Amino acid sequence: GTVQPIRAIAELVHANTRALFHTDAVQAAGTIPIDTEDLGVDLLTLTAHKFYGPKGAGLLFVKRGVELAWQQHGGGQENTRRGGTENVAGIVGMAAALQFADEERDARNAHALALRERLIEGILERTPHANLNGHRNERLPNNVNISFEGVTGETILLALDMLGIEASSGSACSTGSTEPSHVLLALGLSPEAAGGSIRLTVGIHNTIEEIDRTIDAIAETVARVRELSAALR
């Protein structure tokens, strides 16, 4: 959830290499203003469902002058980059959702930030040996990633799922993988700490009551698992 200095990274890449710079901005859309010219990127991707648009629709920004090889031959759709009939309904829905997200960004962010802070503070206060991953303040307003010592993330996820609380132990791109997040490992976490991490994302429909219920569920689950682990030693 940490917000990275994309412009500075792009300048570094362009000053020292001939490489094109691409940024995966799917988590930023709807929460952070995105200006491709200001960011200095050559390519940028978004996905609609991250800002409440239809699943299956995405966006690829390509800087003028950047040439891409055909990804799927056939018709001349997508400016001859990807053949096949476009998903018109998905494209229109994505554009409308992005417009709404832009217009309502301040209100949505304020709501998410209040819930995020309540969730972080509640978990850290109620659950010993829990650590927030990533920057404390320079992070997305809706993202929480926390590691728990002595507990695997999968164990927590199973318990939360049975209570109707959705969370994950990594990005959606790595669903099904049992390996610790390579991002958390790159941040310096041990394999055990990375494997004991979960990600929670708050949204426009979440309430304070749901946040408090999640805090209670995590505290009780982690305490129970740690007690069982100690008893089996």
PDB file of C-alpha atoms in Angstrom:
ATOM      1  CA  GLY A   1       0.000   0.000   0.000  1.00  0.00           C
ATOM      2  CA  THR A   2       3.005   2.326   0.114  1.00  0.00           C
ATOM      3  CA  VAL A   3       2.868   5.142  -2.445  1.00  0.00           C
ATOM      4  CA  GLN A   4       6.040   5.106  -4.536  1.00  0.00           C
ATOM      5  CA  PRO A   5       7.821   8.150  -6.097  1.00  0.00           C
ATOM      6  CA  ILE A   6       6.929   7.173  -9.660  1.00  0.00           C
ATOM      7  CA  ARG A   7       8.091  10.416 -11.276  1.00  0.00           C
ATOM      8  CA  ALA A   8      11.525  10.165  -9.652  1.00  0.00           C
ATOM      9  CA  ILE A   9      11.846   6.523 -10.686  1.00  0.00           C
ATOM     10  CA  ALA A  10      10.832   7.340 -14.272  1.00  0.00           C
ATOM     11  CA  GLU A  11      13.414  10.138 -14.439  1.00  0.00           C
ATOM     12  CA  LEU A  12      16.098   7.789 -13.131  1.00  0.00           C
ATOM     13  CA  VAL A  13      15.223   5.131 -15.710  1.00  0.00           C
ATOM     14  CA  HIS A  14      15.160   7.564 -18.625  1.00  0.00           C
ATOM     15  CA  ALA A  15      18.391   9.277 -17.570  1.00  0.00           C
ATOM     16  CA  ASN A  16      20.398   6.072 -17.291  1.00  0.00           C
ATOM     17  CA  THR A  17      18.871   3.575 -19.728  1.00  0.00           C
ATOM     18  CA  ARG A  18      17.047   3.283 -23.029  1.00  0.00           C
ATOM     19  CA  ALA A  19      14.318   1.228 -21.389  1.00  0.00           C
ATOM     20  CA  LEU A  20      10.652   2.120 -21.418  1.00  0.00           C
ATOM     21  CA  PHE A  21       9.083   2.693 -18.019  1.00  0.00           C
ATOM     22  CA  HIS A  22       5.758   1.050 -17.165  1.00  0.00           C
ATOM     23  CA  THR A  23       3.847   1.420 -13.910  1.00  0.00           C
ATOM     24  CA  ASP A  24       1.038  -0.799 -12.679  1.00  0.00           C
ATOM     25  CA  ALA A  25      -1.313   1.839 -11.261  1.00  0.00           C
ATOM     26  CA  VAL A  26      -4.328  -0.363 -10.561  1.00  0.00           C
ATOM     27  CA  GLN A  27      -4.256   0.358  -6.827  1.00  0.00           C
ATOM     28  CA  ALA A  28      -3.885   4.104  -7.323  1.00  0.00           C
ATOM     29  CA  ALA A  29      -6.860   4.712  -9.601  1.00  0.00           C
ATOM     30  CA  GLY A  30      -9.695   6.390  -7.756  1.00  0.00           C
ATOM     31  CA  THR A  31      -7.554   7.287  -4.748  1.00  0.00           C
ATOM     32  CA  ILE A  32      -4.629   9.265  -6.200  1.00  0.00           C
ATOM     33  CA  PRO A  33      -4.773  11.769  -9.087  1.00  0.00           C
ATOM     34  CA  ILE A  34      -3.096  10.205 -12.129  1.00  0.00           C
ATOM     35  CA  ASP A  35      -1.433  12.491 -14.677  1.00  0.00           C
ATOM     36  CA  THR A  36       0.660  10.429 -17.087  1.00  0.00           C
ATOM     37  CA  GLU A  37       2.561  13.463 -18.358  1.00  0.00           C
ATOM     38  CA  ASP A  38       3.453  14.587 -14.850  1.00  0.00           C
ATOM     39  CA  LEU A  39       4.466  11.041 -13.872  1.00  0.00           C
ATOM     40  CA  GLY A  40       6.726  10.766 -16.912  1.00  0.00           C
ATOM     41  CA  VAL A  41       5.775   7.154 -17.634  1.00  0.00           C
ATOM     42  CA  ASP A  42       5.805   5.478 -21.038  1.00  0.00           C
ATOM     43  CA  LEU A  43       3.101   2.956 -20.191  1.00  0.00           C
ATOM     44  CA  LEU A  44       0.513   2.745 -17.414  1.00  0.00           C
ATOM     45  CA  THR A  45      -2.196   0.203 -16.653  1.00  0.00           C
ATOM     46  CA  LEU A  46      -5.479   0.402 -14.743  1.00  0.00           C
ATOM     47  CA  THR A  47      -8.248  -2.113 -14.099  1.00  0.00           C
ATOM     48  CA  ALA A  48     -11.886  -1.106 -13.766  1.00  0.00           C
ATOM     49  CA  HIS A  49     -12.983  -3.166 -10.783  1.00  0.00           C
ATOM     50  CA  LYS A  50     -10.523  -1.358  -8.509  1.00  0.00           C
ATOM     51  CA  PHE A  51     -12.691   1.762  -8.774  1.00  0.00           C
ATOM     52  CA  TYR A  52     -16.046  -0.072  -8.809  1.00  0.00           C
ATOM     53  CA  GLY A  53     -16.227  -0.541 -12.564  1.00  0.00           C
ATOM     54  CA  PRO A  54     -17.035  -3.803 -14.382  1.00  0.00           C
ATOM     55  CA  LYS A  55     -14.655  -6.724 -13.958  1.00  0.00           C
ATOM     56  CA  GLY A  56     -12.812  -7.783 -17.078  1.00  0.00           C
ATOM     57  CA  ALA A  57     -12.174  -4.259 -18.371  1.00  0.00           C
ATOM     58  CA  GLY A  58      -8.820  -2.528 -18.205  1.00  0.00           C
ATOM     59  CA  LEU A  59      -6.883   0.387 -19.602  1.00  0.00           C
ATOM     60  CA  LEU A  60      -3.395   0.655 -21.051  1.00  0.00           C
ATOM     61  CA  PHE A  61      -1.926   4.121 -21.537  1.00  0.00           C
ATOM     62  CA  VAL A  62       0.730   4.191 -24.253  1.00  0.00           C
ATOM     63  CA  LYS A  63       2.793   7.338 -24.644  1.00  0.00           C
ATOM     64  CA  ARG A  64       2.688   8.812 -28.119  1.00  0.00           C
ATOM     65  CA  GLY A  65       5.609   7.458 -30.129  1.00  0.00           C
ATOM     66  CA  VAL A  66       5.927   4.189 -28.198  1.00  0.00           C
ATOM     67  CA  GLU A  67       5.515   1.225 -30.541  1.00  0.00           C
ATOM     68  CA  LEU A  68       4.147  -2.049 -29.197  1.00  0.00           C
ATOM     69  CA  ALA A  69       4.155  -5.444 -30.888  1.00  0.00           C
ATOM     70  CA  TRP A  70       0.787  -7.011 -31.694  1.00  0.00           C
ATOM     71  CA  GLN A  71      -0.482  -9.010 -28.736  1.00  0.00           C
ATOM     72  CA  GLN A  72      -3.210 -10.809 -30.660  1.00  0.00           C
ATOM     73  CA  HIS A  73      -3.373 -10.931 -34.435  1.00  0.00           C
ATOM     74  CA  GLY A  74      -6.607 -10.677 -36.361  1.00  0.00           C
ATOM     75  CA  GLY A  75      -8.558  -7.472 -36.840  1.00  0.00           C
ATOM     76  CA  GLY A  76      -7.191  -3.968 -36.516  1.00  0.00           C
ATOM     77  CA  GLN A  77      -8.832  -3.182 -33.198  1.00  0.00           C
ATOM     78  CA  GLU A  78      -7.037  -1.340 -30.392  1.00  0.00           C
ATOM     79  CA  ASN A  79      -5.020   0.575 -33.005  1.00  0.00           C
ATOM     80  CA  THR A  80      -3.743  -2.748 -34.416  1.00  0.00           C
ATOM     81  CA  ARG A  81      -2.341  -3.748 -31.019  1.00  0.00           C
ATOM     82  CA  ARG A  82      -4.890  -6.427 -30.122  1.00  0.00           C
ATOM     83  CA  GLY A  83      -7.290  -7.991 -32.575  1.00  0.00           C
ATOM     84  CA  GLY A  84     -10.843  -8.892 -31.565  1.00  0.00           C
ATOM     85  CA  THR A  85     -14.131  -7.124 -30.979  1.00  0.00           C
ATOM     86  CA  GLU A  86     -13.908  -4.629 -28.142  1.00  0.00           C
ATOM     87  CA  ASN A  87     -15.976  -5.067 -24.992  1.00  0.00           C
ATOM     88  CA  VAL A  88     -17.981  -1.889 -25.541  1.00  0.00           C
ATOM     89  CA  ALA A  89     -20.152  -2.275 -22.433  1.00  0.00           C
ATOM     90  CA  GLY A  90     -17.071  -2.851 -20.281  1.00  0.00           C
ATOM     91  CA  ILE A  91     -15.255   0.133 -21.782  1.00  0.00           C
ATOM     92  CA  VAL A  92     -18.205   2.485 -21.263  1.00  0.00           C
ATOM     93  CA  GLY A  93     -18.772   1.173 -17.741  1.00  0.00           C
ATOM     94  CA  MET A  94     -15.110   1.638 -16.893  1.00  0.00           C
ATOM     95  CA  ALA A  95     -15.094   5.209 -18.194  1.00  0.00           C
ATOM     96  CA  ALA A  96     -18.215   6.071 -16.183  1.00  0.00           C
ATOM     97  CA  ALA A  97     -16.817   4.465 -13.021  1.00  0.00           C
ATOM     98  CA  LEU A  98     -13.541   6.349 -13.411  1.00  0.00           C
ATOM     99  CA  GLN A  99     -15.414   9.628 -13.811  1.00  0.00           C
ATOM    100  CA  PHE A 100     -17.443   8.958 -10.656  1.00  0.00           C
ATOM    101  CA  ALA A 101     -14.285   7.966  -8.779  1.00  0.00           C
ATOM    102  CA  ASP A 102     -12.598  11.203  -9.812  1.00  0.00           C
ATOM    103  CA  GLU A 103     -15.586  13.349  -8.825  1.00  0.00           C
ATOM    104  CA  GLU A 104     -16.026  11.604  -5.464  1.00  0.00           C
ATOM    105  CA  ARG A 105     -12.337  11.049  -4.659  1.00  0.00           C
ATOM    106  CA  ASP A 106     -12.091  13.417  -1.698  1.00  0.00           C
ATOM    107  CA  ALA A 107     -15.198  12.055   0.030  1.00  0.00           C
ATOM    108  CA  ARG A 108     -14.243   8.434  -0.655  1.00  0.00           C
ATOM    109  CA  ASN A 109     -10.687   8.964   0.573  1.00  0.00           C
ATOM    110  CA  ALA A 110     -11.840  10.666   3.772  1.00  0.00           C
ATOM    111  CA  HIS A 111     -14.176   7.753   4.507  1.00  0.00           C
ATOM    112  CA  ALA A 112     -11.513   5.144   3.723  1.00  0.00           C
ATOM    113  CA  LEU A 113      -8.804   6.935   5.700  1.00  0.00           C
ATOM    114  CA  ALA A 114     -10.938   7.091   8.839  1.00  0.00           C
ATOM    115  CA  LEU A 115     -11.687   3.368   8.598  1.00  0.00           C
ATOM    116  CA  ARG A 116      -8.077   2.500   7.761  1.00  0.00           C
ATOM    117  CA  GLU A 117      -6.722   4.333  10.790  1.00  0.00           C
ATOM    118  CA  ARG A 118      -9.304   2.733  13.070  1.00  0.00           C
ATOM    119  CA  LEU A 119      -8.412  -0.692  11.684  1.00  0.00           C
ATOM    120  CA  ILE A 120      -4.637  -0.253  11.997  1.00  0.00           C
ATOM    121  CA  GLU A 121      -4.765   1.203  15.493  1.00  0.00           C
ATOM    122  CA  GLY A 122      -7.295  -1.373  16.656  1.00  0.00           C
ATOM    123  CA  ILE A 123      -5.299  -4.350  15.406  1.00  0.00           C
ATOM    124  CA  LEU A 124      -1.981  -3.095  16.784  1.00  0.00           C
ATOM    125  CA  GLU A 125      -3.579  -2.313  20.152  1.00  0.00           C
ATOM    126  CA  ARG A 126      -5.546  -5.550  20.519  1.00  0.00           C
ATOM    127  CA  THR A 127      -3.060  -8.015  19.020  1.00  0.00           C
ATOM    128  CA  PRO A 128       0.455  -8.259  20.505  1.00  0.00           C
ATOM    129  CA  HIS A 129       3.418  -8.744  18.164  1.00  0.00           C
ATOM    130  CA  ALA A 130       1.575  -7.380  15.138  1.00  0.00           C
ATOM    131  CA  ASN A 131       3.473  -5.089  12.773  1.00  0.00           C
ATOM    132  CA  LEU A 132       2.291  -2.777  10.019  1.00  0.00           C
ATOM    133  CA  ASN A 133       4.044  -3.424   6.712  1.00  0.00           C
ATOM    134  CA  GLY A 134       4.958  -0.485   4.508  1.00  0.00           C
ATOM    135  CA  HIS A 135       5.089   3.224   5.262  1.00  0.00           C
ATOM    136  CA  ARG A 136       2.872   4.388   8.122  1.00  0.00           C
ATOM    137  CA  ASN A 137       1.619   7.538   6.401  1.00  0.00           C
ATOM    138  CA  GLU A 138       2.709   7.519   2.745  1.00  0.00           C
ATOM    139  CA  ARG A 139       0.272   4.783   1.817  1.00  0.00           C
ATOM    140  CA  LEU A 140      -3.051   4.405   0.059  1.00  0.00           C
ATOM    141  CA  PRO A 141      -6.000   5.535   2.201  1.00  0.00           C
ATOM    142  CA  ASN A 142      -7.743   2.172   1.854  1.00  0.00           C
ATOM    143  CA  ASN A 143      -4.885  -0.288   2.365  1.00  0.00           C
ATOM    144  CA  VAL A 144      -3.759  -2.204   5.459  1.00  0.00           C
ATOM    145  CA  ASN A 145      -1.030  -4.860   5.427  1.00  0.00           C
ATOM    146  CA  ILE A 146      -0.030  -6.367   8.768  1.00  0.00           C
ATOM    147  CA  SER A 147       2.177  -9.278   9.813  1.00  0.00           C
ATOM    148  CA  PHE A 148       1.588 -11.411  12.908  1.00  0.00           C
ATOM    149  CA  GLU A 149       4.424 -13.211  14.651  1.00  0.00           C
ATOM    150  CA  GLY A 150       3.939 -16.935  15.179  1.00  0.00           C
ATOM    151  CA  VAL A 151       0.883 -17.230  12.920  1.00  0.00           C
ATOM    152  CA  THR A 152       0.551 -17.939   9.205  1.00  0.00           C
ATOM    153  CA  GLY A 153      -1.515 -15.625   7.076  1.00  0.00           C
ATOM    154  CA  GLU A 154      -3.476 -18.555   5.652  1.00  0.00           C
ATOM    155  CA  THR A 155      -4.629 -19.573   9.129  1.00  0.00           C
ATOM    156  CA  ILE A 156      -6.002 -16.098   9.776  1.00  0.00           C
ATOM    157  CA  LEU A 157      -7.660 -15.970   6.357  1.00  0.00           C
ATOM    158  CA  LEU A 158      -9.492 -19.253   6.917  1.00  0.00           C
ATOM    159  CA  ALA A 159     -10.844 -18.054  10.255  1.00  0.00           C
ATOM    160  CA  LEU A 160     -11.917 -14.697   8.829  1.00  0.00           C
ATOM    161  CA  ASP A 161     -13.538 -16.345   5.821  1.00  0.00           C
ATOM    162  CA  MET A 162     -15.716 -18.463   8.106  1.00  0.00           C
ATOM    163  CA  LEU A 163     -16.891 -15.215   9.707  1.00  0.00           C
ATOM    164  CA  GLY A 164     -17.685 -13.621   6.355  1.00  0.00           C
ATOM    165  CA  ILE A 165     -14.685 -11.274   6.419  1.00  0.00           C
ATOM    166  CA  GLU A 166     -12.703 -11.052   3.186  1.00  0.00           C
ATOM    167  CA  ALA A 167      -8.938 -10.593   3.288  1.00  0.00           C
ATOM    168  CA  SER A 168      -5.908 -11.880   1.400  1.00  0.00           C
ATOM    169  CA  SER A 169      -2.335 -12.916   2.052  1.00  0.00           C
ATOM    170  CA  GLY A 170      -0.968 -11.255  -1.086  1.00  0.00           C
ATOM    171  CA  SER A 171      -1.986  -9.509  -4.279  1.00  0.00           C
ATOM    172  CA  ALA A 172      -4.826 -10.859  -6.407  1.00  0.00           C
ATOM    173  CA  CYS A 173      -2.208 -11.587  -9.075  1.00  0.00           C
ATOM    174  CA  SER A 174      -0.639 -14.242  -6.836  1.00  0.00           C
ATOM    175  CA  THR A 175      -3.866 -15.939  -5.738  1.00  0.00           C
ATOM    176  CA  GLY A 176      -3.245 -19.635  -5.117  1.00  0.00           C
ATOM    177  CA  SER A 177       0.451 -19.203  -4.373  1.00  0.00           C
ATOM    178  CA  THR A 178       1.696 -20.430  -0.999  1.00  0.00           C
ATOM    179  CA  GLU A 179       4.995 -18.565  -1.289  1.00  0.00           C
ATOM    180  CA  PRO A 180       5.565 -15.433   0.832  1.00  0.00           C
ATOM    181  CA  SER A 181       5.044 -12.133  -0.975  1.00  0.00           C
ATOM    182  CA  HIS A 182       8.195 -11.199  -2.897  1.00  0.00           C
ATOM    183  CA  VAL A 183       7.339  -7.548  -2.241  1.00  0.00           C
ATOM    184  CA  LEU A 184       7.371  -8.034   1.531  1.00  0.00           C
ATOM    185  CA  LEU A 185      10.608 -10.000   1.267  1.00  0.00           C
ATOM    186  CA  ALA A 186      12.131  -7.131  -0.720  1.00  0.00           C
ATOM    187  CA  LEU A 187      11.064  -4.763   2.076  1.00  0.00           C
ATOM    188  CA  GLY A 188      13.298  -6.755   4.414  1.00  0.00           C
ATOM    189  CA  LEU A 189      10.768  -9.005   6.131  1.00  0.00           C
ATOM    190  CA  SER A 190      11.848 -12.524   6.995  1.00  0.00           C
ATOM    191  CA  PRO A 191      10.071 -15.389   5.196  1.00  0.00           C
ATOM    192  CA  GLU A 192       8.235 -16.129   8.455  1.00  0.00           C
ATOM    193  CA  ALA A 193       7.032 -12.536   8.870  1.00  0.00           C
ATOM    194  CA  ALA A 194       6.039 -12.273   5.206  1.00  0.00           C
ATOM    195  CA  GLY A 195       4.182 -15.579   5.477  1.00  0.00           C
ATOM    196  CA  GLY A 196       2.332 -14.285   8.523  1.00  0.00           C
ATOM    197  CA  SER A 197       0.994 -11.206   6.751  1.00  0.00           C
ATOM    198  CA  ILE A 198      -2.505 -10.383   5.559  1.00  0.00           C
ATOM    199  CA  ARG A 199      -3.892  -7.552   3.447  1.00  0.00           C
ATOM    200  CA  LEU A 200      -7.174  -5.807   4.199  1.00  0.00           C
ATOM    201  CA  THR A 201      -8.766  -3.196   1.960  1.00  0.00           C
ATOM    202  CA  VAL A 202     -11.574  -0.889   3.036  1.00  0.00           C
ATOM    203  CA  GLY A 203     -14.107   0.545   0.617  1.00  0.00           C
ATOM    204  CA  ILE A 204     -16.976   2.956   0.224  1.00  0.00           C
ATOM    205  CA  HIS A 205     -19.530   0.455   1.543  1.00  0.00           C
ATOM    206  CA  ASN A 206     -17.668  -0.524   4.723  1.00  0.00           C
ATOM    207  CA  THR A 207     -18.820   0.701   8.134  1.00  0.00           C
ATOM    208  CA  ILE A 208     -17.258   1.358  11.534  1.00  0.00           C
ATOM    209  CA  GLU A 209     -19.157  -1.647  12.893  1.00  0.00           C
ATOM    210  CA  GLU A 210     -17.523  -3.907  10.311  1.00  0.00           C
ATOM    211  CA  ILE A 211     -14.096  -2.522  11.167  1.00  0.00           C
ATOM    212  CA  ASP A 212     -14.599  -3.190  14.881  1.00  0.00           C
ATOM    213  CA  ARG A 213     -15.861  -6.696  14.135  1.00  0.00           C
ATOM    214  CA  THR A 214     -12.752  -7.369  12.057  1.00  0.00           C
ATOM    215  CA  ILE A 215     -10.459  -6.106  14.818  1.00  0.00           C
ATOM    216  CA  ASP A 216     -12.146  -8.434  17.317  1.00  0.00           C
ATOM    217  CA  ALA A 217     -12.025 -11.401  14.941  1.00  0.00           C
ATOM    218  CA  ILE A 218      -8.317 -10.970  14.212  1.00  0.00           C
ATOM    219  CA  ALA A 219      -7.389 -10.528  17.883  1.00  0.00           C
ATOM    220  CA  GLU A 220      -9.340 -13.634  18.910  1.00  0.00           C
ATOM    221  CA  THR A 221      -8.051 -15.743  16.008  1.00  0.00           C
ATOM    222  CA  VAL A 222      -4.385 -14.874  16.520  1.00  0.00           C
ATOM    223  CA  ALA A 223      -4.613 -15.433  20.279  1.00  0.00           C
ATOM    224  CA  ARG A 224      -6.296 -18.823  19.795  1.00  0.00           C
ATOM    225  CA  VAL A 225      -3.765 -20.017  17.219  1.00  0.00           C
ATOM    226  CA  ARG A 226      -0.833 -18.936  19.360  1.00  0.00           C
ATOM    227  CA  GLU A 227      -2.265 -20.771  22.373  1.00  0.00           C
ATOM    228  CA  LEU A 228      -2.702 -23.955  20.344  1.00  0.00           C
ATOM    229  CA  SER A 229       0.816 -23.679  18.954  1.00  0.00           C
ATOM    230  CA  ALA A 230       2.257 -23.265  22.458  1.00  0.00           C
ATOM    231  CA  ALA A 231       0.274 -26.252  23.745  1.00  0.00           C
ATOM    232  CA  LEU A 232       1.619 -28.494  20.978  1.00  0.00           C
ATOM    233  CA  ARG A 233       5.263 -27.698  21.652  1.00  0.00           C
TER     234      ARG A 233
END
